[in-house]
Amino acid sequence: PCSRLAPGWRRLRVTRATGATTGRRDVYYVFKDPNSSRRVKLRSFCDVVRYLGEAEERDGMRAEDFDFCHTSYCNDVVVEARKSTCPTLAAPDPAAVPQLQLAPLTR
């Protein structure tokens, strides 16, 4: 099926690369206004409700145009997630960690 996307909107399906839910997909809607630097990223239907506010339509999209289920649509942009390039922190060597010397408590 094809979702109806107004000009400037993209539907992204992103595969998670790390964590306990590796391999699962997230759906995002992204809008880039061609006349300004304004950019909107909606991650859930709650975001849609906040974005629309009291308006029935905004930037050419209505609430029923957003579908966050993980099925494929013909105009999806599929993004295969990459593993983080951030260095991982190794556990410190216990011998290199200074030990605290605690004095006995006195009353």
PDB file of N, CA and C in Angstrom:
ATOM      1  N   PRO A   1       0.826  -1.202   0.000  1.00  0.00           N
ATOM      2  CA  PRO A   1       0.000   0.000   0.000  1.00  0.00           C
ATOM      3  C   PRO A   1       0.864   1.257   0.000  1.00  0.00           C
ATOM      4  N   CYS A   2       0.296   2.333  -0.458  1.00  0.00           N
ATOM      5  CA  CYS A   2       0.996   3.608  -0.474  1.00  0.00           C
ATOM      6  C   CYS A   2       0.311   4.560   0.490  1.00  0.00           C
ATOM      7  N   SER A   3       1.105   5.153   1.376  1.00  0.00           N
ATOM      8  CA  SER A   3       0.534   6.162   2.245  1.00  0.00           C
ATOM      9  C   SER A   3       0.565   7.484   1.491  1.00  0.00           C
ATOM     10  N   ARG A   4      -0.372   8.362   1.811  1.00  0.00           N
ATOM     11  CA  ARG A   4      -0.429   9.665   1.151  1.00  0.00           C
ATOM     12  C   ARG A   4       0.509  10.605   1.890  1.00  0.00           C
ATOM     13  N   LEU A   5       1.535  11.063   1.190  1.00  0.00           N
ATOM     14  CA  LEU A   5       2.470  12.006   1.788  1.00  0.00           C
ATOM     15  C   LEU A   5       2.402  13.316   1.018  1.00  0.00           C
ATOM     16  N   ALA A   6       2.231  14.386   1.746  1.00  0.00           N
ATOM     17  CA  ALA A   6       2.229  15.704   1.125  1.00  0.00           C
ATOM     18  C   ALA A   6       3.658  16.069   0.739  1.00  0.00           C
ATOM     19  N   PRO A   7       3.832  17.028  -0.166  1.00  0.00           N
ATOM     20  CA  PRO A   7       5.187  17.440  -0.556  1.00  0.00           C
ATOM     21  C   PRO A   7       6.012  17.875   0.665  1.00  0.00           C
ATOM     22  N   GLY A   8       7.254  17.437   0.685  1.00  0.00           N
ATOM     23  CA  GLY A   8       8.154  17.782   1.782  1.00  0.00           C
ATOM     24  C   GLY A   8       8.222  16.733   2.871  1.00  0.00           C
ATOM     25  N   TRP A   9       7.287  15.768   2.874  1.00  0.00           N
ATOM     26  CA  TRP A   9       7.240  14.729   3.902  1.00  0.00           C
ATOM     27  C   TRP A   9       7.923  13.460   3.410  1.00  0.00           C
ATOM     28  N   ARG A  10       8.572  12.748   4.329  1.00  0.00           N
ATOM     29  CA  ARG A  10       9.131  11.420   4.057  1.00  0.00           C
ATOM     30  C   ARG A  10       8.766  10.493   5.201  1.00  0.00           C
ATOM     31  N   ARG A  11       8.549   9.240   4.883  1.00  0.00           N
ATOM     32  CA  ARG A  11       8.294   8.213   5.899  1.00  0.00           C
ATOM     33  C   ARG A  11       9.536   7.340   5.951  1.00  0.00           C
ATOM     34  N   LEU A  12      10.169   7.273   7.120  1.00  0.00           N
ATOM     35  CA  LEU A  12      11.393   6.499   7.289  1.00  0.00           C
ATOM     36  C   LEU A  12      11.103   5.236   8.084  1.00  0.00           C
ATOM     37  N   ARG A  13      11.680   4.129   7.655  1.00  0.00           N
ATOM     38  CA  ARG A  13      11.677   2.901   8.445  1.00  0.00           C
ATOM     39  C   ARG A  13      13.120   2.628   8.812  1.00  0.00           C
ATOM     40  N   VAL A  14      13.429   2.718  10.093  1.00  0.00           N
ATOM     41  CA  VAL A  14      14.806   2.602  10.565  1.00  0.00           C
ATOM     42  C   VAL A  14      14.952   1.330  11.381  1.00  0.00           C
ATOM     43  N   THR A  15      15.955   0.528  11.040  1.00  0.00           N
ATOM     44  CA  THR A  15      16.240  -0.703  11.773  1.00  0.00           C
ATOM     45  C   THR A  15      17.219  -0.391  12.896  1.00  0.00           C
ATOM     46  N   ARG A  16      16.881  -0.819  14.096  1.00  0.00           N
ATOM     47  CA  ARG A  16      17.761  -0.583  15.254  1.00  0.00           C
ATOM     48  C   ARG A  16      19.001  -1.461  15.146  1.00  0.00           C
ATOM     49  N   ALA A  17      20.167  -0.874  15.458  1.00  0.00           N
ATOM     50  CA  ALA A  17      21.428  -1.601  15.307  1.00  0.00           C
ATOM     51  C   ALA A  17      21.994  -2.104  16.622  1.00  0.00           C
ATOM     52  N   THR A  18      21.603  -1.501  17.733  1.00  0.00           N
ATOM     53  CA  THR A  18      22.196  -1.903  19.006  1.00  0.00           C
ATOM     54  C   THR A  18      21.124  -1.999  20.076  1.00  0.00           C
ATOM     55  N   GLY A  19      21.510  -2.546  21.195  1.00  0.00           N
ATOM     56  CA  GLY A  19      20.616  -2.633  22.341  1.00  0.00           C
ATOM     57  C   GLY A  19      19.838  -3.938  22.376  1.00  0.00           C
ATOM     58  N   ALA A  20      18.969  -4.032  23.352  1.00  0.00           N
ATOM     59  CA  ALA A  20      18.190  -5.253  23.561  1.00  0.00           C
ATOM     60  C   ALA A  20      17.187  -5.490  22.442  1.00  0.00           C
ATOM     61  N   THR A  21      16.853  -4.451  21.691  1.00  0.00           N
ATOM     62  CA  THR A  21      15.845  -4.577  20.625  1.00  0.00           C
ATOM     63  C   THR A  21      16.481  -4.457  19.238  1.00  0.00           C
ATOM     64  N   THR A  22      17.722  -4.884  19.102  1.00  0.00           N
ATOM     65  CA  THR A  22      18.415  -4.859  17.816  1.00  0.00           C
ATOM     66  C   THR A  22      17.591  -5.580  16.759  1.00  0.00           C
ATOM     67  N   GLY A  23      17.490  -4.976  15.580  1.00  0.00           N
ATOM     68  CA  GLY A  23      16.767  -5.596  14.474  1.00  0.00           C
ATOM     69  C   GLY A  23      15.326  -5.139  14.351  1.00  0.00           C
ATOM     70  N   ARG A  24      14.765  -4.570  15.392  1.00  0.00           N
ATOM     71  CA  ARG A  24      13.400  -4.052  15.298  1.00  0.00           C
ATOM     72  C   ARG A  24      13.396  -2.766  14.487  1.00  0.00           C
ATOM     73  N   ARG A  25      12.231  -2.452  13.931  1.00  0.00           N
ATOM     74  CA  ARG A  25      12.124  -1.256  13.098  1.00  0.00           C
ATOM     75  C   ARG A  25      11.283  -0.189  13.768  1.00  0.00           C
ATOM     76  N   ASP A  26      11.678   1.057  13.543  1.00  0.00           N
ATOM     77  CA  ASP A  26      10.915   2.212  13.987  1.00  0.00           C
ATOM     78  C   ASP A  26      10.467   2.982  12.758  1.00  0.00           C
ATOM     79  N   VAL A  27       9.298   3.594  12.847  1.00  0.00           N
ATOM     80  CA  VAL A  27       8.766   4.400  11.747  1.00  0.00           C
ATOM     81  C   VAL A  27       8.745   5.855  12.195  1.00  0.00           C
ATOM     82  N   TYR A  28       9.292   6.738  11.361  1.00  0.00           N
ATOM     83  CA  TYR A  28       9.302   8.169  11.627  1.00  0.00           C
ATOM     84  C   TYR A  28       8.742   8.905  10.415  1.00  0.00           C
ATOM     85  N   TYR A  29       8.130  10.030  10.660  1.00  0.00           N
ATOM     86  CA  TYR A  29       7.744  10.942   9.588  1.00  0.00           C
ATOM     87  C   TYR A  29       8.588  12.196   9.742  1.00  0.00           C
ATOM     88  N   VAL A  30       9.200  12.628   8.644  1.00  0.00           N
ATOM     89  CA  VAL A  30      10.081  13.788   8.671  1.00  0.00           C
ATOM     90  C   VAL A  30       9.570  14.798   7.648  1.00  0.00           C
ATOM     91  N   PHE A  31       9.494  16.060   8.072  1.00  0.00           N
ATOM     92  CA  PHE A  31       9.076  17.143   7.180  1.00  0.00           C
ATOM     93  C   PHE A  31      10.157  18.205   7.140  1.00  0.00           C
ATOM     94  N   LYS A  32      10.579  18.554   5.952  1.00  0.00           N
ATOM     95  CA  LYS A  32      11.548  19.639   5.748  1.00  0.00           C
ATOM     96  C   LYS A  32      10.850  20.700   4.920  1.00  0.00           C
ATOM     97  N   ASP A  33      10.645  21.858   5.533  1.00  0.00           N
ATOM     98  CA  ASP A  33       9.996  22.966   4.846  1.00  0.00           C
ATOM     99  C   ASP A  33      10.960  23.537   3.809  1.00  0.00           C
ATOM    100  N   PRO A  34      10.594  23.520   2.514  1.00  0.00           N
ATOM    101  CA  PRO A  34      11.513  24.007   1.479  1.00  0.00           C
ATOM    102  C   PRO A  34      11.757  25.514   1.544  1.00  0.00           C
ATOM    103  N   ASN A  35      10.882  26.254   2.211  1.00  0.00           N
ATOM    104  CA  ASN A  35      11.006  27.707   2.263  1.00  0.00           C
ATOM    105  C   ASN A  35      11.727  28.210   3.514  1.00  0.00           C
ATOM    106  N   SER A  36      12.120  27.316   4.392  1.00  0.00           N
ATOM    107  CA  SER A  36      12.820  27.725   5.608  1.00  0.00           C
ATOM    108  C   SER A  36      13.692  26.567   6.083  1.00  0.00           C
ATOM    109  N   SER A  37      14.328  26.744   7.212  1.00  0.00           N
ATOM    110  CA  SER A  37      15.157  25.669   7.758  1.00  0.00           C
ATOM    111  C   SER A  37      14.372  24.821   8.755  1.00  0.00           C
ATOM    112  N   ARG A  38      13.055  25.028   8.813  1.00  0.00           N
ATOM    113  CA  ARG A  38      12.219  24.288   9.764  1.00  0.00           C
ATOM    114  C   ARG A  38      12.186  22.806   9.405  1.00  0.00           C
ATOM    115  N   ARG A  39      12.370  21.981  10.430  1.00  0.00           N
ATOM    116  CA  ARG A  39      12.355  20.533  10.243  1.00  0.00           C
ATOM    117  C   ARG A  39      11.549  19.913  11.364  1.00  0.00           C
ATOM    118  N   VAL A  40      10.714  18.944  11.028  1.00  0.00           N
ATOM    119  CA  VAL A  40       9.848  18.283  12.005  1.00  0.00           C
ATOM    120  C   VAL A  40      10.089  16.777  11.906  1.00  0.00           C
ATOM    121  N   LYS A  41      10.215  16.110  13.062  1.00  0.00           N
ATOM    122  CA  LYS A  41      10.347  14.654  13.089  1.00  0.00           C
ATOM    123  C   LYS A  41       9.316  14.128  14.069  1.00  0.00           C
ATOM    124  N   LEU A  42       8.400  13.300  13.563  1.00  0.00           N
ATOM    125  CA  LEU A  42       7.338  12.733  14.390  1.00  0.00           C
ATOM    126  C   LEU A  42       7.615  11.245  14.580  1.00  0.00           C
ATOM    127  N   ARG A  43       7.630  10.803  15.841  1.00  0.00           N
ATOM    128  CA  ARG A  43       7.983   9.418  16.160  1.00  0.00           C
ATOM    129  C   ARG A  43       6.801   8.571  16.609  1.00  0.00           C
ATOM    130  N   SER A  44       5.659   9.199  16.890  1.00  0.00           N
ATOM    131  CA  SER A  44       4.512   8.449  17.389  1.00  0.00           C
ATOM    132  C   SER A  44       3.234   9.228  17.093  1.00  0.00           C
ATOM    133  N   PHE A  45       2.109   8.573  17.307  1.00  0.00           N
ATOM    134  CA  PHE A  45       0.843   9.263  17.075  1.00  0.00           C
ATOM    135  C   PHE A  45       0.640  10.371  18.105  1.00  0.00           C
ATOM    136  N   CYS A  46       1.202  10.223  19.296  1.00  0.00           N
ATOM    137  CA  CYS A  46       1.146  11.305  20.293  1.00  0.00           C
ATOM    138  C   CYS A  46       1.864  12.542  19.756  1.00  0.00           C
ATOM    139  N   ASP A  47       3.002  12.349  19.068  1.00  0.00           N
ATOM    140  CA  ASP A  47       3.699  13.473  18.446  1.00  0.00           C
ATOM    141  C   ASP A  47       2.826  14.131  17.386  1.00  0.00           C
ATOM    142  N   VAL A  48       2.074  13.322  16.633  1.00  0.00           N
ATOM    143  CA  VAL A  48       1.178  13.855  15.599  1.00  0.00           C
ATOM    144  C   VAL A  48       0.120  14.748  16.228  1.00  0.00           C
ATOM    145  N   VAL A  49      -0.479  14.273  17.317  1.00  0.00           N
ATOM    146  CA  VAL A  49      -1.529  15.050  17.996  1.00  0.00           C
ATOM    147  C   VAL A  49      -0.964  16.386  18.485  1.00  0.00           C
ATOM    148  N   ARG A  50       0.219  16.353  19.083  1.00  0.00           N
ATOM    149  CA  ARG A  50       0.852  17.604  19.540  1.00  0.00           C
ATOM    150  C   ARG A  50       1.168  18.516  18.361  1.00  0.00           C
ATOM    151  N   TYR A  51       1.643  17.932  17.265  1.00  0.00           N
ATOM    152  CA  TYR A  51       2.019  18.707  16.080  1.00  0.00           C
ATOM    153  C   TYR A  51       0.802  19.379  15.450  1.00  0.00           C
ATOM    154  N   LEU A  52      -0.282  18.639  15.317  1.00  0.00           N
ATOM    155  CA  LEU A  52      -1.484  19.204  14.690  1.00  0.00           C
ATOM    156  C   LEU A  52      -2.182  20.208  15.603  1.00  0.00           C
ATOM    157  N   GLY A  53      -2.123  19.967  16.902  1.00  0.00           N
ATOM    158  CA  GLY A  53      -2.813  20.848  17.837  1.00  0.00           C
ATOM    159  C   GLY A  53      -4.307  20.852  17.546  1.00  0.00           C
ATOM    160  N   GLU A  54      -4.885  22.023  17.440  1.00  0.00           N
ATOM    161  CA  GLU A  54      -6.321  22.154  17.146  1.00  0.00           C
ATOM    162  C   GLU A  54      -6.605  22.115  15.651  1.00  0.00           C
ATOM    163  N   ALA A  55      -5.568  22.201  14.822  1.00  0.00           N
ATOM    164  CA  ALA A  55      -5.766  22.239  13.370  1.00  0.00           C
ATOM    165  C   ALA A  55      -6.159  20.870  12.839  1.00  0.00           C
ATOM    166  N   GLU A  56      -7.008  20.865  11.830  1.00  0.00           N
ATOM    167  CA  GLU A  56      -7.402  19.611  11.194  1.00  0.00           C
ATOM    168  C   GLU A  56      -6.312  19.141  10.228  1.00  0.00           C
ATOM    169  N   GLU A  57      -5.599  20.091   9.645  1.00  0.00           N
ATOM    170  CA  GLU A  57      -4.544  19.789   8.687  1.00  0.00           C
ATOM    171  C   GLU A  57      -3.392  20.768   8.894  1.00  0.00           C
ATOM    172  N   ARG A  58      -2.172  20.255   8.724  1.00  0.00           N
ATOM    173  CA  ARG A  58      -0.995  21.125   8.837  1.00  0.00           C
ATOM    174  C   ARG A  58       0.075  20.626   7.875  1.00  0.00           C
ATOM    175  N   ASP A  59       0.664  21.525   7.126  1.00  0.00           N
ATOM    176  CA  ASP A  59       1.679  21.192   6.122  1.00  0.00           C
ATOM    177  C   ASP A  59       1.202  20.097   5.177  1.00  0.00           C
ATOM    178  N   GLY A  60      -0.088  20.120   4.855  1.00  0.00           N
ATOM    179  CA  GLY A  60      -0.647  19.178   3.891  1.00  0.00           C
ATOM    180  C   GLY A  60      -0.976  17.809   4.444  1.00  0.00           C
ATOM    181  N   MET A  61      -0.839  17.599   5.744  1.00  0.00           N
ATOM    182  CA  MET A  61      -1.087  16.282   6.331  1.00  0.00           C
ATOM    183  C   MET A  61      -2.198  16.350   7.368  1.00  0.00           C
ATOM    184  N   ARG A  62      -3.006  15.295   7.394  1.00  0.00           N
ATOM    185  CA  ARG A  62      -4.064  15.142   8.390  1.00  0.00           C
ATOM    186  C   ARG A  62      -3.691  13.956   9.282  1.00  0.00           C
ATOM    187  N   ALA A  63      -4.345  13.828  10.415  1.00  0.00           N
ATOM    188  CA  ALA A  63      -4.023  12.748  11.369  1.00  0.00           C
ATOM    189  C   ALA A  63      -4.116  11.369  10.717  1.00  0.00           C
ATOM    190  N   GLU A  64      -5.107  11.169   9.853  1.00  0.00           N
ATOM    191  CA  GLU A  64      -5.277   9.838   9.248  1.00  0.00           C
ATOM    192  C   GLU A  64      -4.210   9.516   8.199  1.00  0.00           C
ATOM    193  N   ASP A  65      -3.380  10.472   7.828  1.00  0.00           N
ATOM    194  CA  ASP A  65      -2.314  10.224   6.859  1.00  0.00           C
ATOM    195  C   ASP A  65      -1.083   9.576   7.511  1.00  0.00           C
ATOM    196  N   PHE A  66      -1.012   9.578   8.819  1.00  0.00           N
ATOM    197  CA  PHE A  66       0.135   9.021   9.527  1.00  0.00           C
ATOM    198  C   PHE A  66      -0.164   7.591   9.947  1.00  0.00           C
ATOM    199  N   ASP A  67       0.733   6.680   9.621  1.00  0.00           N
ATOM    200  CA  ASP A  67       0.581   5.276   9.974  1.00  0.00           C
ATOM    201  C   ASP A  67       1.928   4.792  10.500  1.00  0.00           C
ATOM    202  N   PHE A  68       1.980   4.446  11.773  1.00  0.00           N
ATOM    203  CA  PHE A  68       3.241   4.048  12.394  1.00  0.00           C
ATOM    204  C   PHE A  68       3.419   2.532  12.461  1.00  0.00           C
ATOM    205  N   CYS A  69       2.540   1.765  11.809  1.00  0.00           N
ATOM    206  CA  CYS A  69       2.750   0.313  11.805  1.00  0.00           C
ATOM    207  C   CYS A  69       3.964   0.004  10.934  1.00  0.00           C
ATOM    208  N   HIS A  70       4.540  -1.152  11.098  1.00  0.00           N
ATOM    209  CA  HIS A  70       5.824  -1.471  10.490  1.00  0.00           C
ATOM    210  C   HIS A  70       5.719  -2.090   9.106  1.00  0.00           C
ATOM    211  N   THR A  71       4.539  -2.051   8.496  1.00  0.00           N
ATOM    212  CA  THR A  71       4.408  -2.584   7.145  1.00  0.00           C
ATOM    213  C   THR A  71       5.091  -1.644   6.160  1.00  0.00           C
ATOM    214  N   SER A  72       5.495  -2.192   5.036  1.00  0.00           N
ATOM    215  CA  SER A  72       6.192  -1.407   4.019  1.00  0.00           C
ATOM    216  C   SER A  72       5.201  -0.624   3.172  1.00  0.00           C
ATOM    217  N   TYR A  73       5.612   0.565   2.804  1.00  0.00           N
ATOM    218  CA  TYR A  73       4.858   1.382   1.859  1.00  0.00           C
ATOM    219  C   TYR A  73       5.767   1.701   0.696  1.00  0.00           C
ATOM    220  N   CYS A  74       5.174   1.936  -0.476  1.00  0.00           N
ATOM    221  CA  CYS A  74       5.984   2.103  -1.685  1.00  0.00           C
ATOM    222  C   CYS A  74       6.878   3.332  -1.640  1.00  0.00           C
ATOM    223  N   ASN A  75       6.531   4.342  -0.848  1.00  0.00           N
ATOM    224  CA  ASN A  75       7.351   5.551  -0.822  1.00  0.00           C
ATOM    225  C   ASN A  75       8.178   5.661   0.455  1.00  0.00           C
ATOM    226  N   ASP A  76       8.385   4.545   1.143  1.00  0.00           N
ATOM    227  CA  ASP A  76       9.225   4.538   2.341  1.00  0.00           C
ATOM    228  C   ASP A  76      10.685   4.775   1.980  1.00  0.00           C
ATOM    229  N   VAL A  77      11.386   5.404   2.886  1.00  0.00           N
ATOM    230  CA  VAL A  77      12.841   5.465   2.820  1.00  0.00           C
ATOM    231  C   VAL A  77      13.312   4.490   3.889  1.00  0.00           C
ATOM    232  N   VAL A  78      13.978   3.423   3.460  1.00  0.00           N
ATOM    233  CA  VAL A  78      14.435   2.401   4.400  1.00  0.00           C
ATOM    234  C   VAL A  78      15.855   2.733   4.801  1.00  0.00           C
ATOM    235  N   VAL A  79      16.072   2.830   6.106  1.00  0.00           N
ATOM    236  CA  VAL A  79      17.390   3.163   6.631  1.00  0.00           C
ATOM    237  C   VAL A  79      17.869   1.989   7.462  1.00  0.00           C
ATOM    238  N   GLU A  80      18.943   1.373   7.007  1.00  0.00           N
ATOM    239  CA  GLU A  80      19.540   0.307   7.790  1.00  0.00           C
ATOM    240  C   GLU A  80      20.442   0.972   8.819  1.00  0.00           C
ATOM    241  N   ALA A  81      20.161   0.749  10.052  1.00  0.00           N
ATOM    242  CA  ALA A  81      20.921   1.407  11.115  1.00  0.00           C
ATOM    243  C   ALA A  81      22.351   0.901  11.120  1.00  0.00           C
ATOM    244  N   ARG A  82      23.241   1.801  11.466  1.00  0.00           N
ATOM    245  CA  ARG A  82      24.646   1.442  11.601  1.00  0.00           C
ATOM    246  C   ARG A  82      24.982   1.356  13.069  1.00  0.00           C
ATOM    247  N   LYS A  83      25.911   0.500  13.368  1.00  0.00           N
ATOM    248  CA  LYS A  83      26.350   0.421  14.761  1.00  0.00           C
ATOM    249  C   LYS A  83      27.026   1.727  15.123  1.00  0.00           C
ATOM    250  N   SER A  84      26.923   2.086  16.361  1.00  0.00           N
ATOM    251  CA  SER A  84      27.503   3.326  16.845  1.00  0.00           C
ATOM    252  C   SER A  84      29.008   3.328  16.648  1.00  0.00           C
ATOM    253  N   THR A  85      29.529   4.492  16.268  1.00  0.00           N
ATOM    254  CA  THR A  85      30.972   4.619  16.108  1.00  0.00           C
ATOM    255  C   THR A  85      31.621   5.149  17.382  1.00  0.00           C
ATOM    256  N   CYS A  86      30.807   5.323  18.424  1.00  0.00           N
ATOM    257  CA  CYS A  86      31.348   5.797  19.695  1.00  0.00           C
ATOM    258  C   CYS A  86      32.195   4.686  20.316  1.00  0.00           C
ATOM    259  N   PRO A  87      33.334   5.039  20.872  1.00  0.00           N
ATOM    260  CA  PRO A  87      34.147   3.991  21.507  1.00  0.00           C
ATOM    261  C   PRO A  87      33.435   3.449  22.737  1.00  0.00           C
ATOM    262  N   THR A  88      33.610   2.176  22.960  1.00  0.00           N
ATOM    263  CA  THR A  88      32.998   1.585  24.144  1.00  0.00           C
ATOM    264  C   THR A  88      33.943   1.756  25.318  1.00  0.00           C
ATOM    265  N   LEU A  89      33.367   1.894  26.468  1.00  0.00           N
ATOM    266  CA  LEU A  89      34.173   2.050  27.669  1.00  0.00           C
ATOM    267  C   LEU A  89      34.406   0.683  28.285  1.00  0.00           C
ATOM    268  N   ALA A  90      35.659   0.320  28.407  1.00  0.00           N
ATOM    269  CA  ALA A  90      35.993  -0.957  29.015  1.00  0.00           C
ATOM    270  C   ALA A  90      35.971  -0.793  30.529  1.00  0.00           C
ATOM    271  N   ALA A  91      35.704  -1.878  31.209  1.00  0.00           N
ATOM    272  CA  ALA A  91      35.729  -1.840  32.673  1.00  0.00           C
ATOM    273  C   ALA A  91      37.160  -1.566  33.116  1.00  0.00           C
ATOM    274  N   PRO A  92      37.336  -0.734  34.126  1.00  0.00           N
ATOM    275  CA  PRO A  92      38.698  -0.422  34.567  1.00  0.00           C
ATOM    276  C   PRO A  92      39.369  -1.635  35.194  1.00  0.00           C
ATOM    277  N   ASP A  93      40.680  -1.658  35.095  1.00  0.00           N
ATOM    278  CA  ASP A  93      41.470  -2.711  35.705  1.00  0.00           C
ATOM    279  C   ASP A  93      41.416  -2.510  37.222  1.00  0.00           C
ATOM    280  N   PRO A  94      40.932  -3.488  38.001  1.00  0.00           N
ATOM    281  CA  PRO A  94      40.807  -3.309  39.451  1.00  0.00           C
ATOM    282  C   PRO A  94      42.136  -2.956  40.119  1.00  0.00           C
ATOM    283  N   ALA A  95      43.235  -3.430  39.577  1.00  0.00           N
ATOM    284  CA  ALA A  95      44.536  -3.132  40.178  1.00  0.00           C
ATOM    285  C   ALA A  95      44.901  -1.669  39.986  1.00  0.00           C
ATOM    286  N   ALA A  96      44.350  -1.025  38.947  1.00  0.00           N
ATOM    287  CA  ALA A  96      44.691   0.369  38.658  1.00  0.00           C
ATOM    288  C   ALA A  96      43.804   1.349  39.421  1.00  0.00           C
ATOM    289  N   VAL A  97      42.726   0.870  40.030  1.00  0.00           N
ATOM    290  CA  VAL A  97      41.818   1.748  40.768  1.00  0.00           C
ATOM    291  C   VAL A  97      42.319   1.876  42.196  1.00  0.00           C
ATOM    292  N   PRO A  98      42.579   3.102  42.642  1.00  0.00           N
ATOM    293  CA  PRO A  98      43.088   3.262  44.020  1.00  0.00           C
ATOM    294  C   PRO A  98      42.044   2.815  45.031  1.00  0.00           C
ATOM    295  N   GLN A  99      42.514   2.168  46.061  1.00  0.00           N
ATOM    296  CA  GLN A  99      41.619   1.705  47.125  1.00  0.00           C
ATOM    297  C   GLN A  99      41.526   2.786  48.203  1.00  0.00           C
ATOM    298  N   LEU A 100      40.345   3.006  48.695  1.00  0.00           N
ATOM    299  CA  LEU A 100      40.145   3.987  49.748  1.00  0.00           C
ATOM    300  C   LEU A 100      40.499   3.363  51.101  1.00  0.00           C
ATOM    301  N   GLN A 101      41.203   4.123  51.876  1.00  0.00           N
ATOM    302  CA  GLN A 101      41.525   3.674  53.233  1.00  0.00           C
ATOM    303  C   GLN A 101      40.585   4.414  54.188  1.00  0.00           C
ATOM    304  N   LEU A 102      39.707   3.682  54.829  1.00  0.00           N
ATOM    305  CA  LEU A 102      38.729   4.279  55.720  1.00  0.00           C
ATOM    306  C   LEU A 102      39.206   4.158  57.164  1.00  0.00           C
ATOM    307  N   ALA A 103      39.080   5.258  57.861  1.00  0.00           N
ATOM    308  CA  ALA A 103      39.441   5.250  59.290  1.00  0.00           C
ATOM    309  C   ALA A 103      38.268   4.677  60.071  1.00  0.00           C
ATOM    310  N   PRO A 104      38.538   4.003  61.187  1.00  0.00           N
ATOM    311  CA  PRO A 104      37.449   3.459  61.988  1.00  0.00           C
ATOM    312  C   PRO A 104      36.620   4.594  62.611  1.00  0.00           C
ATOM    313  N   LEU A 105      35.346   4.354  62.762  1.00  0.00           N
ATOM    314  CA  LEU A 105      34.460   5.343  63.377  1.00  0.00           C
ATOM    315  C   LEU A 105      34.714   5.421  64.885  1.00  0.00           C
ATOM    316  N   THR A 106      34.779   6.617  65.391  1.00  0.00           N
ATOM    317  CA  THR A 106      34.947   6.805  66.847  1.00  0.00           C
ATOM    318  C   THR A 106      33.788   7.620  67.364  1.00  0.00           C
ATOM    319  N   ARG A 107      33.436   7.358  68.589  1.00  0.00           N
ATOM    320  CA  ARG A 107      32.323   8.109  69.192  1.00  0.00           C
ATOM    321  C   ARG A 107      32.812   9.022  70.245  1.00  0.00           C
TER     322      ARG A 107
END
